[in-house]
Tab-separated table of C-alpha atoms in Angstrom:
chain	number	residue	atom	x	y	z
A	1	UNK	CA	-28.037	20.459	-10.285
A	2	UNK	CA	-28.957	23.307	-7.817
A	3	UNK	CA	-24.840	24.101	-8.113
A	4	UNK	CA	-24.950	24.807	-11.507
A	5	UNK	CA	-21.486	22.872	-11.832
A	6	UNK	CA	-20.638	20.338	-14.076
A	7	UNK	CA	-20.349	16.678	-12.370
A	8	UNK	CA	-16.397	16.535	-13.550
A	9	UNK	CA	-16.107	19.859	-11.570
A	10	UNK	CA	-17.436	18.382	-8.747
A	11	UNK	CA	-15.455	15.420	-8.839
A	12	UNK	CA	-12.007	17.005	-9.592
A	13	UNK	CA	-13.179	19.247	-6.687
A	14	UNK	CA	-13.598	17.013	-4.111
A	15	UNK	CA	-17.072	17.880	-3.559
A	16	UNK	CA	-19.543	16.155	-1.180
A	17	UNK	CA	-22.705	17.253	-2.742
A	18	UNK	CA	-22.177	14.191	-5.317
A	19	UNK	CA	-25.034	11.529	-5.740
A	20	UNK	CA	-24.146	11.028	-9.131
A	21	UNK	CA	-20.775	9.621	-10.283
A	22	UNK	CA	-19.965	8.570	-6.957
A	23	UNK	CA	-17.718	5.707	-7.762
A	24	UNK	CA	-15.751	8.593	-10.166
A	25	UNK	CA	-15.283	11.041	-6.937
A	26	UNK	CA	-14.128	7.685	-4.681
A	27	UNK	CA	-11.443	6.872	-7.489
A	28	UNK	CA	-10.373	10.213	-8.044
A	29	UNK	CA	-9.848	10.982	-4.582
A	30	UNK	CA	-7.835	7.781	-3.703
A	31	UNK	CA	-5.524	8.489	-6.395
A	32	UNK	CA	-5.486	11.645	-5.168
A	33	UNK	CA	-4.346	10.918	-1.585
A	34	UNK	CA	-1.896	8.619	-3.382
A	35	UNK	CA	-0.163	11.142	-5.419
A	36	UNK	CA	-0.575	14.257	-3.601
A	37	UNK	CA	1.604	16.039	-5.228
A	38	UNK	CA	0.247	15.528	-8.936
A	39	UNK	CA	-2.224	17.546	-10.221
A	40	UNK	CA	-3.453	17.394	-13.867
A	41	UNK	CA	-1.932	19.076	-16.930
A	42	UNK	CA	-2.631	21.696	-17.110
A	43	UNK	CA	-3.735	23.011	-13.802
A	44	UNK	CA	-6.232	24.902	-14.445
A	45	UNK	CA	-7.348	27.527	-11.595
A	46	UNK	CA	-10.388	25.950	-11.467
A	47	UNK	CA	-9.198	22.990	-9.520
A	48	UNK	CA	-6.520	24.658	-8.313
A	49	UNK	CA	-8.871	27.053	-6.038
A	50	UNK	CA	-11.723	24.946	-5.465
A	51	UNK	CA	-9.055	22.594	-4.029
A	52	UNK	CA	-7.709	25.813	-1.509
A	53	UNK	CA	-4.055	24.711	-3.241
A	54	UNK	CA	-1.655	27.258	-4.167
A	55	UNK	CA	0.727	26.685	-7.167
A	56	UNK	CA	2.771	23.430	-7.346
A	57	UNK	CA	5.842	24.536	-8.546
A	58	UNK	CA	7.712	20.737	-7.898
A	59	UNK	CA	9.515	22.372	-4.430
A	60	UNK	CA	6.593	22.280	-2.488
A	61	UNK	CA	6.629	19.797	0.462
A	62	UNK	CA	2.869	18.375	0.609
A	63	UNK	CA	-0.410	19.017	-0.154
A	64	UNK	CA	-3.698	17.644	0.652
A	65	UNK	CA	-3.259	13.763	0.410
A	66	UNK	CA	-0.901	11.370	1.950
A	67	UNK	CA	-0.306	9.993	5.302
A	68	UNK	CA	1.042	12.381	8.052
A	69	UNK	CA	3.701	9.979	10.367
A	70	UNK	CA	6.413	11.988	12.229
A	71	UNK	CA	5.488	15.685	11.193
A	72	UNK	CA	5.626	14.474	7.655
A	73	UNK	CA	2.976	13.631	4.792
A	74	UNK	CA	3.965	10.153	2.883
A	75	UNK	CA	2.583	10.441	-0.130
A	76	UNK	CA	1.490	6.899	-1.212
A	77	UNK	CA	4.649	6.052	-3.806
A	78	UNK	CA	7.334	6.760	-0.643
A	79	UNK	CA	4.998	4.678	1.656
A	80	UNK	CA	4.642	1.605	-0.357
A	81	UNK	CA	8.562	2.112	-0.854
A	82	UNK	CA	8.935	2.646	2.572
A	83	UNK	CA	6.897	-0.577	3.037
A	84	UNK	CA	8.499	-2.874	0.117
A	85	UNK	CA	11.964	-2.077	1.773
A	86	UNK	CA	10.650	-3.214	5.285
A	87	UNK	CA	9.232	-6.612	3.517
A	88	UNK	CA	12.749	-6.900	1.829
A	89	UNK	CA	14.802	-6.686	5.076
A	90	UNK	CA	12.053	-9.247	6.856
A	91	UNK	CA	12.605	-11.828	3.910
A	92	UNK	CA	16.293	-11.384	3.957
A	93	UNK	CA	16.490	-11.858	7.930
A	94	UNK	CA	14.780	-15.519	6.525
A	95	UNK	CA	17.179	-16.266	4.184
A	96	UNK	CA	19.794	-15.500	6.078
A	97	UNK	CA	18.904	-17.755	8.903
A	98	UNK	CA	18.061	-20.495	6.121
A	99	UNK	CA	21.755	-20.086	5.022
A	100	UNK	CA	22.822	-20.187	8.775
A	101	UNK	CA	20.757	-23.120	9.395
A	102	UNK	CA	22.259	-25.091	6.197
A	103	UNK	CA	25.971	-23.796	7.179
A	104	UNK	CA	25.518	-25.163	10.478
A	105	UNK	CA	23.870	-28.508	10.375
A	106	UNK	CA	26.834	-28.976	7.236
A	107	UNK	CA	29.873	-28.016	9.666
A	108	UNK	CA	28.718	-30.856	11.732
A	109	UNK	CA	28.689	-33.284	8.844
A	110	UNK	CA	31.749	-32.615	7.131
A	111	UNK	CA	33.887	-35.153	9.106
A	112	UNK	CA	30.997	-37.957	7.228
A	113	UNK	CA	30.686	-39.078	10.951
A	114	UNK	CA	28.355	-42.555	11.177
A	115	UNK	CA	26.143	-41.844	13.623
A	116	UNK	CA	24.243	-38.747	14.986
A	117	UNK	CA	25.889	-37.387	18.087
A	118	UNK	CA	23.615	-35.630	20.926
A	119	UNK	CA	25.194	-35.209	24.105
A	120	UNK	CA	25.257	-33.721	27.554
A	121	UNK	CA	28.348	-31.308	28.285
A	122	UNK	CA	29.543	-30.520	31.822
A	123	UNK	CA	27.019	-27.796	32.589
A	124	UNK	CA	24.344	-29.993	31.547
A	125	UNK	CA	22.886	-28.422	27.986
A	126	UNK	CA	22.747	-30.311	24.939
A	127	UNK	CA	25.296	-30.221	22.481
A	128	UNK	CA	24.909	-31.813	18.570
A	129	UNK	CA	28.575	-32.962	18.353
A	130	UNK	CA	27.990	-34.751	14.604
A	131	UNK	CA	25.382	-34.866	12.222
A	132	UNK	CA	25.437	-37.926	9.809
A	133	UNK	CA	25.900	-36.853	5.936
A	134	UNK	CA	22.475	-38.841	5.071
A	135	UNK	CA	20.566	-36.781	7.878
A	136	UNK	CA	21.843	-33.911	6.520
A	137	UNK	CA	20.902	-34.414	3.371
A	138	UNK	CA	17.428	-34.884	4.142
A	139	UNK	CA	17.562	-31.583	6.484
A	140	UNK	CA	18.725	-29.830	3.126
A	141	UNK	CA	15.984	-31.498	0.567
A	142	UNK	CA	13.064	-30.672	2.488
A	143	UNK	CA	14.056	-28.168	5.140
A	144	UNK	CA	16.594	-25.246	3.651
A	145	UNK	CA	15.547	-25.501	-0.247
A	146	UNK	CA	11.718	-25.350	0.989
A	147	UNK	CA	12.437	-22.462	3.199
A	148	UNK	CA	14.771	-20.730	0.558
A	149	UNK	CA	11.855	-21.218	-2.250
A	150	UNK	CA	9.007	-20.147	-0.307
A	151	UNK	CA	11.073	-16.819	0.925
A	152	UNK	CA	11.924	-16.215	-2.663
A	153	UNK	CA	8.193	-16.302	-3.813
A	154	UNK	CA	6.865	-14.609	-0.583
A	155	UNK	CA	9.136	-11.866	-1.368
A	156	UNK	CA	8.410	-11.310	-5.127
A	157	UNK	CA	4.377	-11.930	-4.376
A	158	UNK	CA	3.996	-9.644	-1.568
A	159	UNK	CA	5.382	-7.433	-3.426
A	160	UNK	CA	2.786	-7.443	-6.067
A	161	UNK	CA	0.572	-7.697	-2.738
A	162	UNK	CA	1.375	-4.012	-1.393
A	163	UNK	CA	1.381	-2.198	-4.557
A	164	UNK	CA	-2.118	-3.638	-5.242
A	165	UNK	CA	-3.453	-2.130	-2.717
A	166	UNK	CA	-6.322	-0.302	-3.320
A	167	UNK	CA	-6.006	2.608	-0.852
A	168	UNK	CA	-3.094	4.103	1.739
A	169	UNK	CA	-5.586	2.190	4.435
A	170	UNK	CA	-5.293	-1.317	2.739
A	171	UNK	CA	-2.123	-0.390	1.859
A	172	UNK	CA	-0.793	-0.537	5.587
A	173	UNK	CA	-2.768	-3.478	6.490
A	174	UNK	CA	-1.551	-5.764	3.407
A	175	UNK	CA	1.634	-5.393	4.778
A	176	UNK	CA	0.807	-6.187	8.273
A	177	UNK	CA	-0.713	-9.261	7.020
A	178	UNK	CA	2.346	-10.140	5.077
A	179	UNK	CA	4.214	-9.744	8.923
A	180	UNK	CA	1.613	-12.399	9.892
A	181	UNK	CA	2.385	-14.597	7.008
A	182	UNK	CA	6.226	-14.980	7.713
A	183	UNK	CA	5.629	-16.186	10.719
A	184	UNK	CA	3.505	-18.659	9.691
A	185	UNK	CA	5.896	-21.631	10.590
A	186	UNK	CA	6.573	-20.693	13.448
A	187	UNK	CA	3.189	-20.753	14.547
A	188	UNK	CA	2.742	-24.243	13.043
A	189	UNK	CA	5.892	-24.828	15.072
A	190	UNK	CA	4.521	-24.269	18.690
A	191	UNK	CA	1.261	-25.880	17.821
A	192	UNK	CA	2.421	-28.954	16.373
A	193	UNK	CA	5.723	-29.809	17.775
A	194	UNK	CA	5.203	-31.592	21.318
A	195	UNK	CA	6.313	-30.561	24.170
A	196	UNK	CA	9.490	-32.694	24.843
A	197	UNK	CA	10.713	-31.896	21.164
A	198	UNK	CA	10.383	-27.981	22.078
A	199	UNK	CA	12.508	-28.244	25.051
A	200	UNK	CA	15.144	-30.514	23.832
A	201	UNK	CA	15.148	-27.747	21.079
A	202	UNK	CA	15.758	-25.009	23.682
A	203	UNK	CA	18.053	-26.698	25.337
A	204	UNK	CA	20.397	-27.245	22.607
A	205	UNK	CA	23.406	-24.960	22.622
A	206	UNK	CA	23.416	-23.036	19.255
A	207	UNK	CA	25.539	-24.142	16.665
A	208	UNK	CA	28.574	-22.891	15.220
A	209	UNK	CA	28.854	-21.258	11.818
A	210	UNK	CA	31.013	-22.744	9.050
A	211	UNK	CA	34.000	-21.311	7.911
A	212	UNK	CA	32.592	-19.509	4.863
A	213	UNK	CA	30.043	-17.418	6.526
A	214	UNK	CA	32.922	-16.322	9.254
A	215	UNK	CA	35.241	-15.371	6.473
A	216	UNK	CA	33.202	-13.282	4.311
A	217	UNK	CA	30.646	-12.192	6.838
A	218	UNK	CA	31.296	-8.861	6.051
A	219	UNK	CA	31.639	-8.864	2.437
A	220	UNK	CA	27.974	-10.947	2.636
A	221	UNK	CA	26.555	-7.761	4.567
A	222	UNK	CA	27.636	-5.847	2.158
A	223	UNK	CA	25.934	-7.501	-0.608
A	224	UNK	CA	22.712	-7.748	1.043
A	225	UNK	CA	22.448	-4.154	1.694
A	226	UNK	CA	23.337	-3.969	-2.184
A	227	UNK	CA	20.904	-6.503	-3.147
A	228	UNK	CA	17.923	-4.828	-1.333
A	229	UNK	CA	18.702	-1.648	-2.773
A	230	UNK	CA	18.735	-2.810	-6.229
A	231	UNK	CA	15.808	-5.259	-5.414
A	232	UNK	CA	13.425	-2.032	-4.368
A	233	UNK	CA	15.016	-0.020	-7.322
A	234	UNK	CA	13.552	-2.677	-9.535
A	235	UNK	CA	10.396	-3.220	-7.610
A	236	UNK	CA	9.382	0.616	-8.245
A	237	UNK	CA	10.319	0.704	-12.184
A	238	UNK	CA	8.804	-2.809	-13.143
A	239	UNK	CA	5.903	-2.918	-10.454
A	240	UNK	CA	4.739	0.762	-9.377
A	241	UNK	CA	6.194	2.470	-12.037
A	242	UNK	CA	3.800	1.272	-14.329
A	243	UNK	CA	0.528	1.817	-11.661
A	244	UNK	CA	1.564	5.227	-10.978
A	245	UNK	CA	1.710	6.218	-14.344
A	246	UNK	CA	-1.962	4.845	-15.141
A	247	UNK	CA	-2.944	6.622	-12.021
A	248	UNK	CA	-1.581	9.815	-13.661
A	249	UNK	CA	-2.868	8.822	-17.104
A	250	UNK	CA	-6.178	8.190	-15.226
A	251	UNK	CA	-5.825	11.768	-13.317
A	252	UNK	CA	-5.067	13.880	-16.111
A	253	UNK	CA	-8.136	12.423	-18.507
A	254	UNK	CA	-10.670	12.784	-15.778
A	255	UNK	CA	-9.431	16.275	-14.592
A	256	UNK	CA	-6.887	17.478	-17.093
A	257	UNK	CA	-7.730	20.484	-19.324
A	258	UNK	CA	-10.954	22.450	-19.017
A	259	UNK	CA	-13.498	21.040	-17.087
A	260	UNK	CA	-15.697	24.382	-16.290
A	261	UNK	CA	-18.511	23.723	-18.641
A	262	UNK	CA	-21.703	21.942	-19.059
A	263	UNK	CA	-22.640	19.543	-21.793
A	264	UNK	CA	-26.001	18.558	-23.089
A	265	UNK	CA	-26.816	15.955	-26.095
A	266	UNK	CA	-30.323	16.913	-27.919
A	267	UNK	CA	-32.564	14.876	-29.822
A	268	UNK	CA	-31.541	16.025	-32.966
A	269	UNK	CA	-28.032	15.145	-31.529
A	270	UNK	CA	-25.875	18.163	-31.161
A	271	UNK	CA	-24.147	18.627	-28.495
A	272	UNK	CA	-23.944	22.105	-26.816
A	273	UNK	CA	-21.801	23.029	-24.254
A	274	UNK	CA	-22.158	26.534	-21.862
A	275	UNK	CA	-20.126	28.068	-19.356
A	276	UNK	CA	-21.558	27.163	-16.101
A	277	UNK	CA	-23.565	30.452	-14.290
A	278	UNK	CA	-22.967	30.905	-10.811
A	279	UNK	CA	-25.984	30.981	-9.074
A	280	UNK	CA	-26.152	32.390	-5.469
A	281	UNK	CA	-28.326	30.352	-2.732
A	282	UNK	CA	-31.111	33.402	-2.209
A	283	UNK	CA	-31.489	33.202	-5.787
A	284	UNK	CA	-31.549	29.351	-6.239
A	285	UNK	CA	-34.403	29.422	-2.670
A	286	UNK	CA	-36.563	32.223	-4.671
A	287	UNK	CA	-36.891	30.222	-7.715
A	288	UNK	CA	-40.058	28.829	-9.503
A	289	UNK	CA	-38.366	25.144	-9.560
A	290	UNK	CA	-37.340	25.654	-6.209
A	291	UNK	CA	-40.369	26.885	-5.044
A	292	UNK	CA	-42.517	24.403	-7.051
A	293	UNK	CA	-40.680	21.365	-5.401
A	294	UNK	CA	-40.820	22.847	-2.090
A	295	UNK	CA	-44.596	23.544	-2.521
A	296	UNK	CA	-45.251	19.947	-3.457
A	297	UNK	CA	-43.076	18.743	-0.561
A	298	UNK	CA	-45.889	20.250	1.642
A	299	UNK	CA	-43.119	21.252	4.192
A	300	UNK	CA	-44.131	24.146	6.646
A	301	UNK	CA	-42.484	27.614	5.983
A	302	UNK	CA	-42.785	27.325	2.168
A	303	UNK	CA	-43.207	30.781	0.559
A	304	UNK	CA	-44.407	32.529	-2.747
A	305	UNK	CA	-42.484	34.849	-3.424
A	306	UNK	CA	-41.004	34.926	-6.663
A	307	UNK	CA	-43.818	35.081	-9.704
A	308	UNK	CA	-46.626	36.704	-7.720
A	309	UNK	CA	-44.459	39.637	-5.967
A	310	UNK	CA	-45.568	38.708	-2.633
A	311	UNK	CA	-44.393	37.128	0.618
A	312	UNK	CA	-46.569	34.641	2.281
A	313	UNK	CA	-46.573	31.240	3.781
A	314	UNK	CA	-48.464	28.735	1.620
A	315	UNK	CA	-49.172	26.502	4.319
């Protein structure tokens, strides 16, 4: 090349003169934006300056990569953290209404009453006074167990779901999708349901929780806040812990070591290696390749210069 750089300078460098090895450059520099604050071992000064980085001495804030939000660059393992606890706290607020649901369709049914009791208090709403023990059976098979499954696996596959992402772009918009996905039956919901089941629904004065949930309501708080600590703890040694050390391991053998040289296989096949030579542009321009390509080119302005002595226009 006209550069005289090696192509794995040019990738680890970020350049955009690359035709070649342009799926190379593209994965580099995604895992670069991912872990901004990795460079390969060892950093060499090569990288280091053709980067315009100074030394990374593991206090440094940010460097080129990341996602600026507030002032501050997210690198991509603290936004698909960031984004993993947000999903955890979404699926909770779904199991906890499950549970709520289940708690208060039970407290209704505990007395075994024989019939289903919907009446009409003195203000006029609608208030579920009894819930037969066979009805609420049937609300627990294939309501609450079906919502508490599906919560489970949505939260355990869209977890796999951000972390596969394959850049800090699809990154945000897998979990905006997963936002869409939650609210999936509700959606079915408004479009199924007619209309005089939706406002008997809305009309209904909410129900009361059972005594469990009042008693240790607290305590159950507690827990969760626990539980989606430990849950994202996991989630980033068993899921991304594993990716981000590939994408290291993938860093440091494309760009790690000494990468300033060019390489060249013969046909008796040895294979030399040089130092690169820096070439300067008016040096490159007076050239008899240069020239020689430019002169077939037929473009106006094309000189000779270079083997003859002399400054003319061929054309």
């Amino acid at each position: 090349p006209t550069t005289q750089e090696s192509i794995v300078s040019n990738v680890c460098s970020g350049s955009q003169t690359m035709t070649n090895s342009q799926v190379q450059a593209e994965l580099y520099t995604t895992m670069r934006e991912f872990l901004p604050r990795f460079m390969p071992d060892p950093l060499n000064s090569y990288i280091r300056d053709s980067l315009h980085m100074p030394f990374y001495d593991g206090e440094s804030s940010n460097r080129e990569g990341g996602i600026e939000i507030v002032g501050f660059h997210w690198s991509g393992v603290e936004l698909c953290t960031m984004l993993m606890m947000l999903w955890t706290l979404m699926i909770c607020r779904e199991l906890r209404g499950t549970y709520e649901t289940h708690s208060a369709v039970w407290t209704k049914a505990r007395l075994a009453p024989l019939t289903t009791d919907l009446t009409r208090n003195a203000s006029g709403h609608l208030v579920l006074r009894a819930v037969t023990v066979t009805r609420a059976t049937w609300i627990t098979v294939f309501v609450t167990l079906p919502r508490f499954v599906i919560a489970c696996l949505l939260l355990v596959g869209g977890s796999y779901f951000i972390v596969s992402a394959g850049n800090m772009e699809d990154l945000i918009l897998n979990a905006l999708s997963l936002e869409f996905i939650i609210h999936t039956d509700e959606l079915l919901y408004s479009v199924i349901a007619s209309k005089n089941t939706r406002m008997i629904v809305e009309e209904v004065q909410p129900l009361r929780l059972g005594q469990f949930w009042n008693r240790f309501r607290t305590h159950f708080k507690v827990f969760m806040i626990l539980g989606i600590v430990v849950y994202v703890f996991m989630v980033n040694e068993m899921i991304l812990g594993p990716v981000v050390s590939n994408m290291k391991a993938a860093m440091t053998t494309m760009c790690g070591g000494d990468i300033k040289f060019l390489s060249r296989r013969y046909s008796d096949g040895v294979v030399r290696t040089v130092d690169p030579v820096t070439t300067s542009e008016e040096i490159v321009e007076n050239s008899y390749g240069y020239c020689a390509v430019l002169q077939r080119t037929g473009l106006a302005g094309a000189t000779v210069d270079t083997w003859w002595g002399q400054v003319k226009p061929l054309f």
